[in-house]
Short mmCIF file of C-alpha atoms and ligand atoms in Angstrom, two decimals:
data_model
loop_
_atom_site.label_atom_id
_atom_site.label_comp_id
_atom_site.label_asym_id
_atom_site.label_seq_id
_atom_site.Cartn_x
_atom_site.Cartn_y
_atom_site.Cartn_z
CA MET C 6 2.80 -90.52 -68.48
CA LEU C 7 3.30 -86.83 -68.87
CA TYR C 8 3.84 -84.92 -65.70
CA ASN C 9 0.87 -82.64 -65.30
CA ALA C 10 2.04 -79.56 -63.43
CA ALA C 11 -1.42 -78.03 -63.21
CA MET C 12 -2.81 -81.10 -61.46
CA ASN C 13 -0.11 -80.98 -58.85
CA ALA C 14 0.07 -77.24 -58.43
CA ARG C 15 -0.68 -75.91 -54.97
CA PRO C 16 -4.33 -74.91 -54.73
CA SER C 17 -5.14 -71.29 -53.96
CA SER C 18 -6.28 -70.63 -50.42
CA ARG C 19 -9.88 -70.42 -51.67
CA GLU C 20 -9.63 -73.69 -53.59
CA ALA C 21 -8.14 -75.36 -50.54
CA ALA C 22 -10.93 -74.06 -48.30
CA ILE C 23 -13.57 -75.23 -50.79
CA ARG C 24 -12.03 -78.71 -50.75
CA VAL C 25 -12.32 -78.77 -46.96
CA VAL C 26 -15.95 -77.57 -47.09
CA GLY C 27 -16.70 -80.25 -49.69
CA LYS C 28 -15.17 -83.01 -47.62
CA LEU C 29 -17.05 -81.94 -44.48
CA GLN C 30 -20.36 -81.65 -46.36
CA LYS C 31 -19.85 -85.07 -47.94
CA ALA C 32 -19.37 -86.49 -44.47
CA GLY C 33 -22.78 -85.09 -43.56
CA TYR C 34 -21.84 -81.89 -41.77
CA VAL C 35 -22.84 -78.30 -42.33
CA ALA C 36 -19.75 -76.45 -43.50
CA TYR C 37 -19.26 -72.95 -44.90
CA LEU C 38 -16.62 -70.40 -45.65
CA ALA C 39 -16.93 -67.82 -42.89
CA GLY C 40 -16.11 -64.30 -41.80
CA GLY C 41 -13.56 -62.03 -43.46
CA CYS C 42 -13.12 -64.11 -46.62
CA VAL C 43 -16.85 -63.95 -47.45
CA ARG C 44 -16.91 -60.21 -46.80
CA ASP C 45 -13.83 -59.55 -48.92
CA ARG C 46 -15.01 -61.70 -51.81
CA LEU C 47 -18.37 -59.95 -51.94
CA LEU C 48 -16.49 -56.66 -52.03
CA GLY C 49 -14.25 -57.87 -54.82
CA LEU C 50 -11.17 -57.79 -52.57
CA GLU C 51 -8.55 -60.50 -52.19
CA PRO C 52 -9.08 -62.13 -48.75
CA LYS C 53 -6.05 -62.49 -46.48
CA ASP C 54 -7.01 -66.07 -45.72
CA HIS C 55 -10.01 -68.39 -45.84
CA ASP C 56 -11.67 -69.75 -42.73
CA VAL C 57 -14.11 -72.62 -42.63
CA ALA C 58 -16.89 -72.94 -40.03
CA THR C 59 -18.75 -76.18 -39.43
CA ASP C 60 -21.04 -78.02 -37.07
CA ALA C 61 -18.53 -80.89 -36.95
CA THR C 62 -16.84 -80.89 -33.55
CA PRO C 63 -13.03 -80.62 -33.49
CA ASP C 64 -12.88 -84.37 -32.75
CA ARG C 65 -14.89 -85.13 -35.90
CA VAL C 66 -12.75 -82.80 -37.98
CA LEU C 67 -9.68 -84.62 -36.66
CA GLN C 68 -11.18 -87.95 -37.68
CA LEU C 69 -11.48 -86.67 -41.23
CA TYR C 70 -8.04 -85.02 -41.11
CA PRO C 71 -5.91 -87.16 -38.78
CA LYS C 72 -2.81 -85.07 -39.46
CA ALA C 73 -4.53 -81.79 -38.59
CA GLN C 74 -3.68 -79.91 -35.43
CA ARG C 75 -5.86 -78.32 -32.80
CA VAL C 76 -5.18 -74.64 -32.35
CA GLY C 77 -6.72 -72.44 -29.69
CA GLU C 78 -7.99 -75.55 -27.90
CA ALA C 79 -10.72 -73.77 -25.96
CA PHE C 80 -12.09 -72.23 -29.14
CA GLY C 81 -12.42 -75.48 -30.99
CA VAL C 82 -10.33 -74.59 -34.01
CA VAL C 83 -8.49 -77.19 -36.05
CA LEU C 84 -5.76 -76.34 -38.52
CA VAL C 85 -6.21 -78.49 -41.58
CA ARG C 86 -3.88 -78.76 -44.56
CA ALA C 87 -5.51 -79.07 -47.94
CA GLY C 88 -3.02 -79.47 -50.76
CA GLY C 89 -0.37 -77.91 -48.55
CA CYS C 90 -2.46 -74.84 -47.80
CA PRO C 91 -3.33 -74.27 -44.11
CA ILE C 92 -7.03 -73.69 -43.45
CA GLU C 93 -8.56 -72.98 -40.05
CA VAL C 94 -11.66 -75.01 -39.41
CA ALA C 95 -13.72 -73.67 -36.51
CA THR C 96 -16.69 -75.41 -34.98
CA PHE C 97 -19.77 -73.14 -34.79
CA ARG C 98 -19.74 -71.73 -31.31
CA CYS C 99 -21.36 -69.21 -29.05
CA GLU C 100 -19.48 -67.50 -26.32
CA ASP C 101 -20.57 -66.38 -22.90
CA GLY C 102 -19.15 -64.19 -20.20
CA TYR C 103 -16.26 -61.85 -21.00
CA SER C 104 -15.14 -61.10 -17.47
CA ASP C 105 -11.70 -59.87 -18.53
CA GLY C 106 -13.03 -57.81 -21.43
CA ARG C 107 -11.24 -60.00 -23.92
CA HIS C 108 -11.44 -63.75 -23.50
CA PRO C 109 -14.71 -65.59 -23.42
CA ASP C 110 -15.05 -67.63 -20.22
CA GLN C 111 -17.02 -70.42 -21.80
CA VAL C 112 -17.32 -71.82 -25.26
CA GLN C 113 -20.28 -73.86 -26.40
CA PHE C 114 -20.65 -75.53 -29.74
CA THR C 115 -23.77 -74.52 -31.59
CA ASP C 116 -25.25 -73.92 -35.06
CA ALA C 117 -24.40 -71.44 -37.80
CA GLU C 118 -27.01 -68.90 -36.74
CA HIS C 119 -25.70 -68.62 -33.18
CA ASP C 120 -22.15 -68.57 -34.49
CA ALA C 121 -23.08 -65.57 -36.64
CA GLN C 122 -24.49 -63.85 -33.59
CA ARG C 123 -21.28 -64.03 -31.58
CA ARG C 124 -19.32 -62.32 -34.35
CA ASP C 125 -18.50 -58.64 -34.05
CA PHE C 126 -19.96 -56.86 -37.09
CA THR C 127 -22.66 -57.87 -39.53
CA ILE C 128 -20.28 -57.73 -42.49
CA ASN C 129 -18.01 -60.20 -40.65
CA ALA C 130 -20.86 -62.57 -39.81
CA LEU C 131 -21.61 -63.89 -43.30
CA PHE C 132 -21.22 -67.47 -44.45
CA GLU C 133 -20.79 -68.76 -47.95
CA ASP C 134 -21.65 -72.22 -49.18
CA PRO C 135 -19.28 -72.44 -52.15
CA ILE C 136 -20.72 -75.80 -53.28
CA ALA C 137 -24.34 -74.60 -53.44
CA ASP C 138 -23.03 -71.17 -54.42
CA ARG C 139 -25.04 -69.14 -51.93
CA VAL C 140 -24.48 -66.68 -49.13
CA ILE C 141 -25.99 -67.41 -45.73
CA ASP C 142 -26.83 -64.24 -43.88
CA PHE C 143 -28.51 -64.29 -40.46
CA VAL C 144 -27.73 -60.71 -39.50
CA GLY C 145 -28.35 -58.41 -42.47
CA GLY C 146 -24.68 -58.36 -43.37
CA GLN C 147 -25.26 -58.22 -47.13
CA GLU C 148 -27.43 -55.15 -46.80
CA ASP C 149 -24.73 -53.47 -44.71
CA LEU C 150 -22.10 -54.41 -47.27
CA GLN C 151 -24.27 -52.80 -49.94
CA ALA C 152 -24.71 -49.70 -47.83
CA ARG C 153 -20.98 -49.74 -46.94
CA ARG C 154 -21.75 -49.78 -43.23
CA ILE C 155 -20.12 -51.21 -40.10
CA ARG C 156 -22.80 -52.32 -37.68
CA SER C 157 -22.52 -54.40 -34.51
CA VAL C 158 -24.31 -57.70 -34.52
CA GLY C 159 -27.02 -57.09 -31.90
CA ASP C 160 -26.82 -54.38 -29.25
CA PRO C 161 -23.60 -52.41 -29.73
CA ASP C 162 -23.07 -51.50 -26.06
CA GLU C 163 -23.44 -55.09 -25.08
CA ARG C 164 -21.22 -56.39 -27.86
CA PHE C 165 -18.42 -53.90 -27.23
CA GLY C 166 -18.78 -54.60 -23.51
CA GLU C 167 -17.97 -58.26 -24.18
CA ASP C 168 -14.71 -57.36 -25.88
CA TYR C 169 -13.45 -53.80 -26.08
CA LEU C 170 -10.98 -54.74 -28.79
CA ARG C 171 -13.99 -54.49 -31.10
CA LEU C 172 -13.84 -50.69 -30.68
CA LEU C 173 -10.55 -50.72 -32.56
CA ARG C 174 -11.68 -53.38 -35.01
CA ALA C 175 -14.62 -51.16 -35.97
CA VAL C 176 -12.22 -48.33 -36.73
CA ARG C 177 -9.86 -50.60 -38.62
CA PHE C 178 -12.59 -52.00 -40.86
CA ALA C 179 -14.18 -48.58 -41.41
CA ALA C 180 -10.80 -47.20 -42.46
CA ARG C 181 -9.75 -50.17 -44.55
CA LEU C 182 -13.00 -50.51 -46.44
CA ASP C 183 -13.92 -46.82 -46.39
CA PHE C 184 -17.23 -47.68 -44.71
CA GLN C 185 -19.38 -45.55 -42.43
CA ILE C 186 -19.97 -46.72 -38.89
CA GLU C 187 -23.70 -47.01 -38.29
CA ILE C 188 -25.09 -44.47 -35.83
CA ARG C 189 -25.83 -46.67 -32.81
CA THR C 190 -22.56 -48.52 -33.22
CA SER C 191 -20.85 -45.17 -33.58
CA ARG C 192 -22.45 -43.77 -30.44
CA ALA C 193 -21.37 -46.81 -28.46
CA ILE C 194 -17.77 -46.43 -29.64
CA ARG C 195 -17.77 -42.80 -28.57
CA ASN C 196 -19.02 -43.72 -25.10
CA LEU C 197 -16.87 -46.73 -24.41
CA GLY C 198 -13.36 -45.66 -25.39
CA ARG C 199 -12.26 -45.28 -21.79
CA TYR C 200 -12.68 -49.02 -21.29
CA LEU C 201 -10.03 -49.83 -23.86
CA GLY C 202 -7.62 -50.03 -20.93
CA GLN C 203 -9.24 -53.35 -20.04
CA ILE C 204 -7.71 -55.12 -23.00
CA SER C 205 -4.10 -56.08 -23.40
CA ARG C 206 -1.68 -53.45 -24.64
CA GLU C 207 -0.28 -56.00 -27.05
CA ARG C 208 -3.63 -56.41 -28.81
CA ILE C 209 -4.06 -52.64 -28.93
CA GLY C 210 -0.62 -52.24 -30.47
CA GLN C 211 -1.32 -54.93 -33.03
CA GLU C 212 -4.54 -53.24 -34.16
CA ILE C 213 -2.85 -49.83 -34.34
CA GLY C 214 0.02 -51.39 -36.28
CA TRP C 215 -2.38 -52.83 -38.83
CA MET C 216 -4.25 -49.54 -39.16
CA LEU C 217 -1.20 -47.35 -39.52
CA THR C 218 0.80 -49.48 -41.91
CA ALA C 219 -2.12 -49.64 -44.36
CA PRO C 220 -1.95 -47.54 -47.55
CA ARG C 221 -1.94 -43.81 -46.90
CA PRO C 222 -5.64 -42.94 -47.32
CA GLN C 223 -6.62 -45.78 -44.99
CA ARG C 224 -3.93 -44.87 -42.49
CA MET C 225 -5.17 -41.27 -42.42
CA HIS C 226 -8.77 -42.33 -42.14
CA ALA C 227 -7.92 -44.57 -39.18
CA ALA C 228 -5.94 -41.88 -37.36
CA LYS C 229 -8.76 -39.38 -37.83
CA LEU C 230 -11.38 -41.84 -36.62
CA LEU C 231 -9.30 -42.68 -33.54
CA GLN C 232 -9.22 -39.00 -32.77
CA ASP C 233 -12.90 -38.35 -33.62
CA TYR C 234 -13.96 -41.18 -31.36
CA HIS C 235 -11.61 -40.03 -28.59
CA LEU C 236 -9.86 -43.39 -28.75
CA ASP C 237 -6.48 -41.70 -29.22
CA GLY C 238 -6.18 -40.98 -25.49
CA PRO C 239 -6.81 -44.50 -24.21
CA VAL C 240 -4.75 -46.01 -27.03
CA LEU C 241 -1.72 -43.79 -26.39
CA LEU C 242 -2.09 -43.43 -22.61
CA GLU C 243 -2.34 -39.66 -22.95
CA ASP C 244 -4.98 -36.94 -23.20
CA HIS C 245 -7.30 -36.81 -26.18
CA LEU C 246 -6.12 -34.27 -28.74
CA ALA C 247 -7.99 -32.89 -31.72
CA VAL C 248 -5.12 -31.94 -34.01
CA ALA C 249 -4.44 -31.71 -37.72
CA LEU C 250 -2.29 -34.54 -39.06
CA PRO C 251 -0.20 -32.90 -41.79
CA THR C 252 2.93 -34.99 -41.21
CA LEU C 253 1.09 -38.27 -41.15
CA ALA C 254 -0.76 -37.19 -44.28
CA VAL C 255 2.41 -36.97 -46.35
CA VAL C 256 4.94 -39.32 -44.79
CA ALA C 257 5.96 -41.88 -47.40
CA GLU C 258 3.43 -44.49 -48.48
CA GLN C 259 5.91 -47.32 -47.89
CA SER C 260 6.62 -46.37 -44.27
CA ASP C 261 7.16 -48.92 -41.55
CA PHE C 262 5.35 -48.74 -38.21
CA ALA C 263 8.14 -46.75 -36.50
CA GLN C 264 8.08 -44.12 -39.22
CA VAL C 265 4.32 -43.68 -39.14
CA LEU C 266 4.39 -43.48 -35.35
CA ALA C 267 7.10 -40.82 -35.56
CA ALA C 268 4.95 -38.76 -37.92
CA TRP C 269 1.91 -39.20 -35.72
CA MET C 270 3.87 -38.26 -32.61
CA LEU C 271 5.18 -35.11 -34.28
CA ASP C 272 1.67 -34.12 -35.34
CA ARG C 273 0.42 -34.58 -31.81
CA HIS C 274 3.26 -33.06 -29.80
CA LEU C 275 5.61 -30.93 -31.88
CA ARG C 276 3.51 -27.81 -31.48
CA ASP C 277 3.71 -27.91 -27.68
CA ALA C 278 7.46 -28.42 -27.80
CA GLY C 279 7.86 -25.27 -29.88
CA SER C 280 10.66 -26.59 -32.08
CA LEU C 281 11.92 -29.89 -33.37
CA THR C 282 15.15 -29.43 -31.44
CA ASN C 283 13.30 -28.85 -28.22
CA PHE C 284 11.01 -31.73 -29.00
CA ALA C 285 13.93 -34.11 -29.50
CA ASP C 286 15.76 -32.84 -26.41
CA GLN C 287 12.93 -32.41 -23.93
CA HIS C 288 9.93 -34.49 -24.91
CA LEU C 289 10.96 -37.39 -27.09
CA ASP C 290 12.28 -39.79 -24.45
CA ASN C 291 9.17 -39.59 -22.28
CA LEU C 292 6.84 -39.92 -25.21
CA ALA C 293 8.67 -42.89 -26.67
CA HIS C 294 8.60 -44.56 -23.27
CA ARG C 295 4.85 -43.92 -22.96
CA TRP C 296 4.01 -45.10 -26.45
CA ARG C 297 6.12 -48.21 -26.05
CA LYS C 298 4.08 -49.11 -22.99
CA ALA C 299 0.75 -48.07 -24.52
CA MET C 300 1.14 -50.22 -27.62
CA CYS C 301 3.59 -52.79 -26.33
CA LEU C 302 6.01 -51.67 -29.04
CA SER C 303 9.08 -53.77 -29.68
CA ASN C 304 12.37 -52.25 -28.54
CA ASP C 305 13.32 -52.19 -32.19
CA THR C 306 10.33 -50.05 -33.18
CA ARG C 307 10.90 -47.74 -30.22
CA ASP C 308 14.60 -47.36 -31.03
CA LEU C 309 13.95 -46.64 -34.70
CA LEU C 310 11.42 -44.00 -33.76
CA LEU C 311 13.87 -42.36 -31.34
CA THR C 312 16.82 -42.55 -33.70
CA ARG C 313 14.99 -41.12 -36.69
CA ILE C 314 13.47 -38.18 -34.81
CA ARG C 315 16.84 -37.39 -33.21
CA LEU C 316 18.55 -37.58 -36.59
CA ALA C 317 15.88 -35.36 -38.12
CA ALA C 318 16.46 -32.82 -35.36
CA ALA C 319 20.23 -33.04 -35.87
CA GLY C 320 19.65 -32.39 -39.56
CA LEU C 321 18.40 -28.89 -38.71
CA ALA C 322 22.05 -27.94 -38.19
CA TRP C 323 22.87 -28.82 -41.82
CA PRO C 324 23.47 -25.24 -43.01
CA THR C 325 26.10 -24.68 -40.33
CA LEU C 326 27.74 -28.11 -40.45
CA PRO C 327 31.20 -28.48 -41.98
CA LYS C 328 31.53 -30.96 -44.82
CA ALA C 329 32.74 -33.68 -42.46
CA GLY C 330 29.74 -33.16 -40.17
CA ARG C 331 27.38 -33.39 -43.11
CA LYS C 332 29.02 -36.60 -44.28
CA ARG C 333 28.86 -38.07 -40.80
CA TRP C 334 25.15 -37.26 -40.63
CA LEU C 335 24.49 -38.71 -44.06
CA ALA C 336 26.41 -41.86 -43.16
CA GLN C 337 24.03 -42.86 -40.32
CA ALA C 338 21.93 -45.93 -41.04
CA GLN C 339 18.59 -44.19 -40.43
CA THR C 340 19.30 -40.87 -42.12
CA ASP C 341 17.22 -41.65 -45.20
CA ARG C 342 14.22 -42.16 -42.97
CA ALA C 343 15.07 -39.04 -40.98
CA ARG C 344 15.22 -37.06 -44.23
CA GLN C 345 11.86 -38.52 -45.14
CA LEU C 346 10.49 -37.25 -41.85
CA LEU C 347 11.94 -33.81 -42.48
CA ARG C 348 10.29 -33.83 -45.90
CA ALA C 349 7.01 -34.72 -44.25
CA LEU C 350 7.54 -31.76 -41.87
CA ARG C 351 7.69 -29.24 -44.73
CA HIS C 352 4.58 -27.61 -43.30
CA VAL C 353 6.68 -26.44 -40.33
CA HIS C 354 8.12 -22.95 -40.74
CA GLY C 355 11.62 -22.98 -42.18
CA ILE C 356 11.85 -26.70 -42.88
CA ASP C 357 10.86 -26.38 -46.51
CA ALA C 358 13.95 -24.38 -47.44
CA LEU C 359 16.16 -26.63 -45.34
CA VAL C 360 14.88 -29.79 -47.02
CA ASP C 361 15.54 -28.28 -50.44
CA GLN C 362 19.05 -27.27 -49.38
CA ILE C 363 19.82 -30.75 -48.04
CA ASP C 364 18.44 -32.38 -51.20
CA ARG C 365 20.63 -30.11 -53.32
CA GLU C 366 23.81 -30.47 -51.32
CA ALA C 367 23.64 -34.09 -50.16
CA ASN C 368 23.92 -35.75 -53.56
CA PRO C 369 27.43 -34.63 -54.49
CA LEU C 370 28.58 -35.71 -51.01
CA LEU C 371 26.90 -39.09 -51.35
CA GLU C 372 28.55 -39.53 -54.74
CA GLU C 373 31.92 -38.70 -53.23
CA GLY C 374 31.23 -41.29 -50.51
CA VAL C 375 30.16 -40.35 -46.99
CA ALA C 376 31.65 -43.33 -45.15
CA PRO C 377 35.01 -44.11 -46.77
CA PHE C 378 37.34 -46.60 -45.17
CA PRO C 379 39.65 -44.62 -42.83
CA TYR C 380 43.17 -44.13 -44.23
CA VAL C 381 44.68 -44.64 -40.78
CA THR C 382 43.91 -46.75 -37.74
CA GLY C 383 44.89 -47.04 -34.10
CA ASP C 384 47.69 -49.45 -35.06
CA ASP C 385 49.38 -46.69 -37.05
CA LEU C 386 49.42 -44.46 -33.98
CA LEU C 387 50.69 -47.26 -31.73
CA GLU C 388 53.50 -47.83 -34.20
CA MET C 389 54.34 -44.16 -33.95
CA GLY C 390 54.90 -44.79 -30.26
CA LEU C 391 51.68 -43.40 -28.80
CA ARG C 392 50.42 -45.11 -25.69
CA PRO C 393 46.91 -46.57 -25.82
CA GLY C 394 44.38 -44.11 -24.39
CA PRO C 395 41.71 -41.56 -25.25
CA ALA C 396 44.22 -39.38 -27.12
CA ILE C 397 44.41 -41.99 -29.86
CA GLY C 398 40.65 -41.91 -30.41
CA LYS C 399 40.64 -38.14 -30.63
CA LEU C 400 43.47 -38.06 -33.14
CA LEU C 401 41.80 -40.69 -35.30
CA GLU C 402 38.53 -38.73 -35.27
CA ALA C 403 40.40 -35.61 -36.28
CA ALA C 404 42.21 -37.47 -39.07
CA TYR C 405 38.95 -38.94 -40.30
CA ASP C 406 37.29 -35.50 -40.27
CA ARG C 407 40.11 -34.23 -42.46
CA GLN C 408 39.73 -37.21 -44.75
CA LEU C 409 36.00 -36.49 -45.05
CA GLU C 410 36.69 -32.82 -45.69
CA GLY C 411 39.03 -33.85 -48.50
CA ASP C 412 42.08 -32.23 -46.86
CA LEU C 413 43.81 -35.58 -46.50
CA LYS C 414 43.63 -37.46 -49.76
CA SER C 415 45.74 -40.55 -49.16
CA ARG C 416 47.09 -42.83 -46.48
CA ASP C 417 50.56 -41.30 -46.85
CA ALA C 418 49.19 -37.81 -46.40
CA SER C 419 47.24 -38.97 -43.36
CA LEU C 420 50.29 -40.63 -41.80
CA ALA C 421 52.34 -37.51 -42.39
CA TRP C 422 49.66 -35.39 -40.79
CA LEU C 423 49.46 -37.70 -37.78
CA ARG C 424 53.25 -37.52 -37.36
CA GLU C 425 53.00 -33.73 -37.28
CA GLN C 426 50.43 -33.99 -34.50
CA THR C 427 52.40 -36.39 -32.32
CA PRO C 428 55.42 -35.20 -30.37
CA GLN C 429 58.62 -36.90 -31.49
CA ARG C 430 60.11 -39.28 -29.00
P1 ATP W 3 -8.93 -59.62 -41.68
O1 ATP W 3 -9.09 -59.52 -43.14
O2 ATP W 3 -8.35 -58.40 -41.06
O3 ATP W 3 -8.26 -60.89 -41.22
P2 ATP W 3 -11.27 -60.83 -40.59
O4 ATP W 3 -12.70 -60.40 -40.65
O5 ATP W 3 -10.89 -62.10 -41.25
O6 ATP W 3 -10.43 -59.63 -41.14
P3 ATP W 3 -10.14 -61.94 -38.22
O7 ATP W 3 -9.57 -61.19 -37.06
O8 ATP W 3 -9.25 -62.76 -39.07
O9 ATP W 3 -10.90 -60.85 -39.07
O10 ATP W 3 -11.32 -62.82 -37.63
C1 ATP W 3 -12.10 -63.70 -38.42
C2 ATP W 3 -13.57 -63.57 -38.04
O11 ATP W 3 -13.74 -63.87 -36.66
C3 ATP W 3 -14.13 -62.16 -38.19
O12 ATP W 3 -14.60 -61.93 -39.50
C4 ATP W 3 -15.23 -62.13 -37.19
O13 ATP W 3 -16.39 -62.76 -37.69
C5 ATP W 3 -14.70 -63.00 -36.07
N1 ATP W 3 -14.00 -62.21 -35.04
C6 ATP W 3 -12.69 -61.96 -34.96
N2 ATP W 3 -12.38 -61.23 -33.88
C7 ATP W 3 -13.54 -61.02 -33.25
C8 ATP W 3 -13.89 -60.35 -32.04
N3 ATP W 3 -12.98 -59.73 -31.31
N4 ATP W 3 -15.20 -60.35 -31.68
C9 ATP W 3 -16.12 -60.99 -32.42
N5 ATP W 3 -15.85 -61.62 -33.55
C10 ATP W 3 -14.58 -61.65 -33.97
MG1 MG W 4 -8.92 -63.00 -41.23
#
């Protein structure tokens, strides 16, 4: 028999989810696609993943899929594999009591309608029956999708009060989808920002990370909304600021989180510092410390942010640096990103001309090689009879500077120069 690749090919995430829905329905349960995947499909977007919701309890789901695993035990979610594709199957539930502002105290299994009502926004509370090919909408979500509107399911104050993370989710969806936030929902967000402190800094950081690493228009939209809703203060553990965001607006599309944070930080705080040099010397450490805490940043992200801003500030000295200094600056691992930041800071007086000068003058140096292998090493100096100590390091640095300058063009020349520097013994 011919091997039929198509038959054995991995199903798409949607196909896999439809298989799961089909199997549950055949077994007599109500089962739908739910949440984000329904929203995204109706909008013509590619969903990140496909979730299934059902009235089958986790135990029943496990009977149908003995190899599946429970995840988030209390929430009644089972991770099923269909054709190798992982699909989360959640039992319809309602949730009560959010005493810590994040985690529901109790979970009760229920029907689809009540499950829709515990979801955050109407556009996220839709179900799709892919077998009957219909959308099940208990909350007016389709109308809000049509109107491009983010609206809380039920009373916004109450719903945000259950879980303040929803304040940031509203902003993220509004920015990502370019939707308006409906007026009552909007008013509630404005009033409740100060309670963001009740949710974990890790969750806050994760939401901000998603918002700010989105494509540029969405990233900008999110940052502006955070500011408009006065969420910037509680998110960043600092005062609310209404500032223009010219650096964030132009920093490269493909920026990582650290880079976008650096741009955002410069937009918020460079003006007060007066100059980039002063910012890097006097303000940066405290701010990085604060932001790390506020968003539970990884040490890696914090370090990249620090390094790039410091390197950008060091780059201001370019016009006065000798060739070796320029090469040393260009040879740093994060200099490309620092140059990108400088480019994004073109709106700052004087930086425009500097960026052009660096762009003009860096290329020939890069072509020449900014980090050549040193002609001489400590062993050479020890062989010349020098005793180990700081003097050796200094001499090697000086020799390397000369090599970078192009004054020493070979190992022999470098050795000869070193001999001149060391007293004969
Ligand atoms: P994304 O595309 O970003 O994954 P999503 O809508 O799928 O968006 P998820 O965080 O994956 O969002 O959550 C899946 C669904 O669970 C949501 O669509 C929503 O119905 C519900 N949900 C998630 N988080 C919350 C929350 N904090 N409060 C209420 N409902 C929530
Ligand atoms: Mg999702």
